mmCIF file of C-alpha atoms and ligand atoms in Angstrom:
data_model
loop_
_atom_site.group_PDB
_atom_site.id
_atom_site.type_symbol
_atom_site.label_atom_id
_atom_site.label_comp_id
_atom_site.label_asym_id
_atom_site.label_seq_id
_atom_site.Cartn_x
_atom_site.Cartn_y
_atom_site.Cartn_z
ATOM 1 C CA MET A 1 0.000 0.000 0.000
ATOM 2 C CA SER A 2 1.342 3.460 -0.828
ATOM 3 C CA GLY A 3 2.032 6.128 1.795
ATOM 4 C CA ARG A 4 -0.890 8.136 0.385
ATOM 5 C CA GLU A 5 -3.296 5.193 0.805
ATOM 6 C CA ILE A 6 -2.161 4.574 4.384
ATOM 7 C CA THR A 7 -2.561 8.282 5.158
ATOM 8 C CA GLU A 8 -6.136 8.170 3.815
ATOM 9 C CA ARG A 9 -6.892 5.201 6.066
ATOM 10 C CA ALA A 10 -5.315 6.904 9.083
ATOM 11 C CA LEU A 11 -7.413 10.024 8.395
ATOM 12 C CA ALA A 12 -10.551 7.863 8.224
ATOM 13 C CA VAL A 13 -9.702 6.336 11.640
ATOM 14 C CA HIS A 14 -8.866 9.762 13.027
ATOM 15 C CA ARG A 15 -12.171 11.276 11.885
ATOM 16 C CA LEU A 16 -14.102 8.330 13.251
ATOM 17 C CA LEU A 17 -12.463 8.723 16.661
ATOM 18 C CA ASN A 18 -13.116 12.467 16.695
ATOM 19 C CA ALA A 19 -16.642 12.178 15.263
ATOM 20 C CA GLN A 20 -15.644 15.204 13.203
ATOM 21 C CA ARG A 21 -15.342 15.990 9.549
ATOM 22 C CA PRO A 22 -12.498 18.265 8.476
ATOM 23 C CA GLY A 23 -13.572 21.903 8.790
ATOM 24 C CA PRO A 24 -12.848 24.583 6.224
ATOM 25 C CA THR A 25 -9.094 24.901 5.841
ATOM 26 C CA ARG A 26 -7.189 28.096 5.308
ATOM 27 C CA SER A 27 -3.554 28.231 4.385
ATOM 28 C CA LEU A 28 -1.730 30.911 6.289
ATOM 29 C CA PRO A 29 0.855 33.085 4.589
ATOM 30 C CA HIS A 30 4.384 33.232 6.003
ATOM 31 C CA TYR A 31 5.128 36.756 7.068
ATOM 32 C CA ARG A 32 8.569 36.799 8.618
ATOM 33 C CA ARG A 33 11.088 34.672 10.413
ATOM 34 C CA ILE A 34 11.919 35.711 13.933
ATOM 35 C CA PRO A 35 15.203 34.251 15.242
ATOM 36 C CA LEU A 36 15.131 33.115 18.863
ATOM 37 C CA PRO A 37 18.145 34.012 21.015
ATOM 38 C CA ASP A 38 20.711 31.478 22.236
ATOM 39 C CA VAL A 39 20.027 30.792 25.871
ATOM 40 C CA GLU A 40 21.589 28.920 28.766
ATOM 41 C CA PRO A 41 19.785 25.764 29.889
ATOM 42 C CA PRO A 42 17.916 25.962 33.204
ATOM 43 C CA ARG A 43 20.008 24.672 36.105
ATOM 44 C CA ASP A 44 17.447 22.710 38.099
ATOM 45 C CA GLY A 45 18.147 18.986 38.410
ATOM 46 C CA LEU A 46 15.904 16.480 36.665
ATOM 47 C CA VAL A 47 14.491 14.770 39.756
ATOM 48 C CA ALA A 48 13.798 18.074 41.523
ATOM 49 C CA THR A 49 12.009 19.271 38.402
ATOM 50 C CA LEU A 50 9.983 16.047 38.157
ATOM 51 C CA ALA A 51 8.989 16.439 41.792
ATOM 52 C CA ARG A 52 7.937 20.090 41.322
ATOM 53 C CA ARG A 53 6.001 19.641 38.068
ATOM 54 C CA ARG A 54 2.240 19.850 38.330
ATOM 55 C CA SER A 55 -0.579 20.949 36.117
ATOM 56 C CA GLN A 56 -1.466 24.585 36.676
ATOM 57 C CA TYR A 57 -4.675 26.202 35.553
ATOM 58 C CA ALA A 58 -4.181 29.918 36.288
ATOM 59 C CA TYR A 59 -1.643 32.163 34.594
ATOM 60 C CA ALA A 60 -0.364 35.653 35.310
ATOM 61 C CA ASP A 61 -1.325 38.347 32.831
ATOM 62 C CA ARG A 62 2.281 39.279 32.201
ATOM 63 C CA PRO A 63 3.972 38.225 28.981
ATOM 64 C CA ILE A 64 6.484 35.375 28.713
ATOM 65 C CA GLU A 65 9.961 36.842 28.192
ATOM 66 C CA LEU A 66 11.721 36.229 24.873
ATOM 67 C CA ALA A 67 14.562 34.288 26.553
ATOM 68 C CA THR A 68 12.089 32.092 28.439
ATOM 69 C CA LEU A 69 10.087 31.246 25.312
ATOM 70 C CA SER A 70 13.331 30.551 23.473
ATOM 71 C CA ALA A 71 14.552 28.218 26.244
ATOM 72 C CA LEU A 72 11.206 26.413 26.448
ATOM 73 C CA LEU A 73 11.326 25.526 22.747
ATOM 74 C CA ARG A 74 15.079 24.995 22.515
ATOM 75 C CA PHE A 75 15.443 22.524 25.369
ATOM 76 C CA SER A 76 12.229 20.580 24.854
ATOM 77 C CA MET A 77 11.933 20.391 21.067
ATOM 78 C CA GLY A 78 15.086 21.934 19.617
ATOM 79 C CA VAL A 79 17.852 20.058 17.827
ATOM 80 C CA GLN A 80 19.904 17.803 20.108
ATOM 81 C CA ARG A 81 22.434 16.562 17.504
ATOM 82 C CA PHE A 82 22.968 15.885 13.837
ATOM 83 C CA VAL A 83 23.622 12.385 12.462
ATOM 84 C CA PRO A 84 24.086 10.889 8.989
ATOM 85 C CA ALA A 85 20.647 9.442 8.189
ATOM 86 C CA TYR A 86 17.956 9.350 5.534
ATOM 87 C CA GLY A 87 20.486 10.096 2.796
ATOM 88 C CA VAL A 88 21.897 13.274 4.320
ATOM 89 C CA ASP A 89 25.092 13.866 6.315
ATOM 90 C CA GLU A 90 23.491 16.073 8.927
ATOM 91 C CA TYR A 91 20.032 14.858 9.794
ATOM 92 C CA PRO A 92 18.676 16.690 12.858
ATOM 93 C CA LEU A 93 17.539 14.688 15.881
ATOM 94 C CA SER A 94 15.346 16.399 18.432
ATOM 95 C CA MET A 95 15.582 16.843 22.195
ATOM 96 C CA ALA A 96 12.347 14.821 22.114
ATOM 97 C CA PRO A 97 13.077 11.397 20.579
ATOM 98 C CA SER A 98 10.628 10.092 17.982
ATOM 99 C CA ALA A 99 10.059 6.701 16.378
ATOM 100 C CA GLY A 100 12.688 6.263 13.662
ATOM 101 C CA GLY A 101 13.923 9.773 14.458
ATOM 102 C CA LEU A 102 11.375 10.927 11.891
ATOM 103 C CA ASP A 103 10.563 14.611 11.744
ATOM 104 C CA ILE A 104 6.819 14.083 12.168
ATOM 105 C CA LEU A 105 5.928 16.501 14.944
ATOM 106 C CA ARG A 106 5.562 20.207 14.534
ATOM 107 C CA ALA A 107 5.274 22.773 17.282
ATOM 108 C CA TYR A 108 3.343 26.025 16.962
ATOM 109 C CA ALA A 109 3.292 28.931 19.394
ATOM 110 C CA VAL A 110 -0.095 30.602 19.628
ATOM 111 C CA ILE A 111 0.829 33.842 21.294
ATOM 112 C CA GLN A 112 -1.419 36.178 23.245
ATOM 113 C CA ARG A 113 1.283 37.769 25.382
ATOM 114 C CA ALA A 114 5.017 37.240 24.822
ATOM 115 C CA GLU A 115 7.829 39.774 24.826
ATOM 116 C CA ARG A 116 8.686 41.090 21.310
ATOM 117 C CA PHE A 117 5.856 39.128 19.668
ATOM 118 C CA ASP A 118 2.595 40.472 18.346
ATOM 119 C CA PRO A 119 -0.372 38.276 19.206
ATOM 120 C CA GLY A 120 -0.673 35.645 16.490
ATOM 121 C CA VAL A 121 0.249 32.181 15.300
ATOM 122 C CA TYR A 122 3.871 31.112 14.805
ATOM 123 C CA ARG A 123 5.499 27.852 13.715
ATOM 124 C CA TYR A 124 8.676 26.684 15.426
ATOM 125 C CA GLU A 125 11.572 25.759 13.126
ATOM 126 C CA ALA A 126 14.042 23.765 15.204
ATOM 127 C CA VAL A 127 17.139 23.791 12.946
ATOM 128 C CA PRO A 128 17.448 27.581 12.654
ATOM 129 C CA HIS A 129 15.749 27.919 16.090
ATOM 130 C CA GLU A 130 13.273 30.517 14.966
ATOM 131 C CA LEU A 131 9.571 31.228 14.914
ATOM 132 C CA VAL A 132 7.874 31.804 11.569
ATOM 133 C CA GLU A 133 4.951 34.184 11.801
ATOM 134 C CA LEU A 134 1.897 32.673 10.099
ATOM 135 C CA SER A 135 -0.857 35.022 11.229
ATOM 136 C CA ASP A 136 -0.941 38.336 13.056
ATOM 137 C CA THR A 137 -4.609 38.059 13.987
ATOM 138 C CA ASP A 138 -5.177 38.098 17.748
ATOM 139 C CA PRO A 139 -5.995 34.436 18.561
ATOM 140 C CA ALA A 140 -8.031 35.247 21.717
ATOM 141 C CA GLU A 141 -11.466 34.658 20.172
ATOM 142 C CA THR A 142 -10.486 31.470 18.334
ATOM 143 C CA LEU A 143 -8.844 30.054 21.467
ATOM 144 C CA GLU A 144 -12.283 30.188 23.120
ATOM 145 C CA GLN A 145 -13.464 27.666 20.510
ATOM 146 C CA VAL A 146 -10.232 25.663 20.617
ATOM 147 C CA TYR A 147 -10.177 24.857 24.329
ATOM 148 C CA LEU A 148 -13.015 22.883 25.891
ATOM 149 C CA GLN A 149 -12.141 24.499 29.272
ATOM 150 C CA ASP A 150 -12.271 28.298 29.587
ATOM 151 C CA GLU A 151 -9.293 28.690 31.921
ATOM 152 C CA PHE A 152 -6.769 27.671 29.270
ATOM 153 C CA GLY A 153 -7.931 30.425 26.915
ATOM 154 C CA GLN A 154 -6.291 32.929 29.297
ATOM 155 C CA ALA A 155 -2.817 31.391 28.932
ATOM 156 C CA PRO A 156 -0.341 33.885 27.434
ATOM 157 C CA VAL A 157 1.093 31.175 25.159
ATOM 158 C CA THR A 158 -0.299 27.914 23.828
ATOM 159 C CA ILE A 159 2.152 25.451 22.335
ATOM 160 C CA ALA A 160 0.257 23.288 19.841
ATOM 161 C CA LEU A 161 1.762 19.974 18.732
ATOM 162 C CA THR A 162 0.785 18.416 15.436
ATOM 163 C CA ALA A 163 1.758 15.264 13.532
ATOM 164 C CA ARG A 164 2.325 15.030 9.794
ATOM 165 C CA LEU A 165 0.632 11.856 8.637
ATOM 166 C CA ASP A 166 2.151 11.929 5.153
ATOM 167 C CA VAL A 167 5.685 11.882 6.608
ATOM 168 C CA ALA A 168 4.726 9.126 9.061
ATOM 169 C CA PHE A 169 3.051 6.831 6.550
ATOM 170 C CA ASP A 170 5.594 7.249 3.792
ATOM 171 C CA LYS A 171 7.768 5.134 6.093
ATOM 172 C CA TYR A 172 5.547 3.214 8.498
ATOM 173 C CA PRO A 173 2.397 1.067 8.373
ATOM 174 C CA LEU A 174 -0.956 2.172 9.763
ATOM 175 C CA ARG A 175 -0.255 1.056 13.333
ATOM 176 C CA HIS A 176 2.145 3.995 13.535
ATOM 177 C CA TYR A 177 -0.994 6.084 14.149
ATOM 178 C CA ARG A 178 -0.463 4.971 17.769
ATOM 179 C CA THR A 179 3.268 5.684 17.848
ATOM 180 C CA LEU A 180 2.908 9.282 16.740
ATOM 181 C CA HIS A 181 0.777 9.915 19.824
ATOM 182 C CA VAL A 182 3.582 8.415 21.920
ATOM 183 C CA ASP A 183 6.007 10.814 20.180
ATOM 184 C CA THR A 184 3.625 13.607 21.158
ATOM 185 C CA GLY A 185 3.526 12.437 24.790
ATOM 186 C CA ILE A 186 7.302 12.534 25.004
ATOM 187 C CA ALA A 187 7.407 16.025 23.518
ATOM 188 C CA VAL A 188 4.711 17.371 25.829
ATOM 189 C CA GLN A 189 6.453 15.931 28.891
ATOM 190 C CA ASN A 190 9.662 17.653 27.745
ATOM 191 C CA LEU A 191 7.695 20.913 27.466
ATOM 192 C CA CYS A 192 6.173 20.450 30.940
ATOM 193 C CA LEU A 193 9.529 19.689 32.552
ATOM 194 C CA VAL A 194 11.519 22.411 30.811
ATOM 195 C CA GLY A 195 8.670 24.835 31.569
ATOM 196 C CA THR A 196 8.771 23.858 35.245
ATOM 197 C CA ALA A 197 12.549 24.319 35.349
ATOM 198 C CA LEU A 198 12.052 27.799 33.838
ATOM 199 C CA GLY A 199 9.473 28.730 36.485
ATOM 200 C CA LEU A 200 6.513 28.585 34.097
ATOM 201 C CA ALA A 201 3.064 27.258 34.924
ATOM 202 C CA SER A 202 1.646 24.895 32.334
ATOM 203 C CA CYS A 203 -0.850 22.166 31.628
ATOM 204 C CA ALA A 204 -0.940 19.507 28.930
ATOM 205 C CA VAL A 205 -4.378 19.704 27.333
ATOM 206 C CA ALA A 206 -6.061 16.920 25.386
ATOM 207 C CA GLY A 207 -9.467 18.628 25.614
ATOM 208 C CA PHE A 208 -9.527 20.653 22.417
ATOM 209 C CA ASP A 209 -11.610 20.922 19.271
ATOM 210 C CA ASP A 210 -9.592 19.400 16.432
ATOM 211 C CA ALA A 211 -11.252 21.346 13.635
ATOM 212 C CA ALA A 212 -10.833 24.646 15.511
ATOM 213 C CA VAL A 213 -7.118 23.958 16.102
ATOM 214 C CA ALA A 214 -6.613 22.967 12.450
ATOM 215 C CA HIS A 215 -8.310 26.211 11.377
ATOM 216 C CA LEU A 216 -6.304 28.344 13.829
ATOM 217 C CA LEU A 217 -2.979 26.870 12.681
ATOM 218 C CA GLY A 218 -3.893 26.699 8.989
ATOM 219 C CA LEU A 219 -3.131 22.961 8.842
ATOM 220 C CA SER A 220 -3.330 20.952 5.647
ATOM 221 C CA GLU A 221 -5.476 17.827 5.741
ATOM 222 C CA ASN A 222 -2.404 15.617 6.299
ATOM 223 C CA GLU A 223 -1.388 17.331 9.537
ATOM 224 C CA ILE A 224 -3.374 16.581 12.689
ATOM 225 C CA PRO A 225 -3.281 18.376 16.038
ATOM 226 C CA THR A 226 -2.218 15.965 18.798
ATOM 227 C CA MET A 227 -1.754 18.021 21.978
ATOM 228 C CA LEU A 228 -1.855 21.523 23.398
ATOM 229 C CA LEU A 229 0.190 22.989 26.228
ATOM 230 C CA ALA A 230 -1.201 26.085 27.944
ATOM 231 C CA THR A 231 1.587 28.066 29.571
ATOM 232 C CA GLY A 232 2.504 31.338 31.221
ATOM 233 C CA HIS A 233 3.896 32.612 34.491
ATOM 234 C CA PRO A 234 2.055 31.293 37.533
ATOM 235 C CA ALA A 235 -0.822 33.514 38.694
HETATM 236 C C1 FMN B 1 -1.910 13.760 27.995
HETATM 237 C C2 FMN B 1 -2.546 14.661 29.019
HETATM 238 C C3 FMN B 1 -3.695 15.351 28.690
HETATM 239 C C4 FMN B 1 -4.302 16.206 29.625
HETATM 240 N N1 FMN B 1 -5.413 16.906 29.261
HETATM 241 C C5 FMN B 1 -6.011 17.719 30.168
HETATM 242 C C6 FMN B 1 -7.172 18.450 29.801
HETATM 243 O O1 FMN B 1 -7.649 18.415 28.688
HETATM 244 N N2 FMN B 1 -7.731 19.244 30.751
HETATM 245 C C7 FMN B 1 -7.234 19.326 32.022
HETATM 246 O O2 FMN B 1 -7.803 20.041 32.853
HETATM 247 N N3 FMN B 1 -6.107 18.668 32.373
HETATM 248 C C8 FMN B 1 -5.499 17.855 31.488
HETATM 249 N N4 FMN B 1 -4.349 17.179 31.827
HETATM 250 C C9 FMN B 1 -3.786 17.346 33.170
HETATM 251 C C10 FMN B 1 -4.091 16.130 34.056
HETATM 252 O O3 FMN B 1 -5.420 16.173 34.484
HETATM 253 C C11 FMN B 1 -3.108 16.135 35.210
HETATM 254 O O4 FMN B 1 -1.822 15.894 34.683
HETATM 255 C C12 FMN B 1 -3.420 15.064 36.243
HETATM 256 O O5 FMN B 1 -4.635 15.347 36.918
HETATM 257 C C13 FMN B 1 -2.312 14.923 37.274
HETATM 258 O O6 FMN B 1 -2.035 16.166 37.882
HETATM 259 P P1 FMN B 1 -0.582 16.822 37.840
HETATM 260 O O7 FMN B 1 -0.220 17.055 36.389
HETATM 261 O O8 FMN B 1 -0.719 18.118 38.594
HETATM 262 O O9 FMN B 1 0.379 15.873 38.485
HETATM 263 C C14 FMN B 1 -3.748 16.337 30.913
HETATM 264 C C15 FMN B 1 -2.571 15.658 31.233
HETATM 265 C C16 FMN B 1 -1.988 14.824 30.307
HETATM 266 C C17 FMN B 1 -0.720 14.092 30.683
#
C-alpha cells in the first residue's frame, strides 16, 4: 500500500475517533522569520524538576519573556544533535526522541502575550531555532473555541503539537498512528519539565476541538493536532 493510501486510512480512523469531519481549511501566509536568542539551559536537576512539576490552571497576565520562550522551545523540542541518516550527512535529531527519528511533529506557538511578539500564530523551526509568523490576527477569540475548558484560553502562550501523517506513513504502516501519539507524549512531557525548570506554569491539554485547532494553525489535511500545552507565568 502506498504512503498516500495509508494516510487516507489513518485520516478515516482519526475522523471516526473524533466524530468530526475536516472543517474549512485556510492556508496561512508566512510573514517573517523571527530568530530566537541562544540561551543557557535551566540549572534545576531532573528529579527536583519532576517532583515540582504539576498541572497549573491559572496564569499571570504578564507576557512570557523572549529568553524564556526561546529556552522552552530549545530545550524541549530543539535540535539535540545531527547524524548521517535518511540520505543526508546532517540529519537533525530532536531533544524529544521520535520513532525512527522521523521529523513528524511540529510545534506552533499561539501567542497572546510574549515579549517582542505580536499576538498571532507562529510555527517553530528547530534547525534555525526561529519562529515563523503565520498570522498576526489576535488568537483570543479562536482560542475560546479551541479549548473545551475556559481557563486555558487565558494562557499567554499555547504550544500546539501536530503530527504530519504523510511523513509518518511514507515510512511506516498504519499502526504507527499509535506511535505518533507516543512521540507527542514525550514532547509534551519535555515541554512540561523544561517549563517547570524555567518557572513557568503549564498544563498539557487533550481537551480541544480538532477542527478549531486545524483552522487556527492553517493545517493541511495531512497534519493533525495531537496536543496543546497552555503556559505562562504562575498567577
Ligand atoms: C496527555 C494529558 C492530557 C491532559 N489533558 C487535560 C485536559 O484536557 N484538561 C485538564 O484540565 N487537564 C489535562 N491534563 C492534566 C491532568 O489532568 C493532570 O496531569 C493530572 O490530573 C495529574 O495532575 P498533575 O499534572 O498536577 O500531576 C492532561 C494531562 C496529560 C498528561
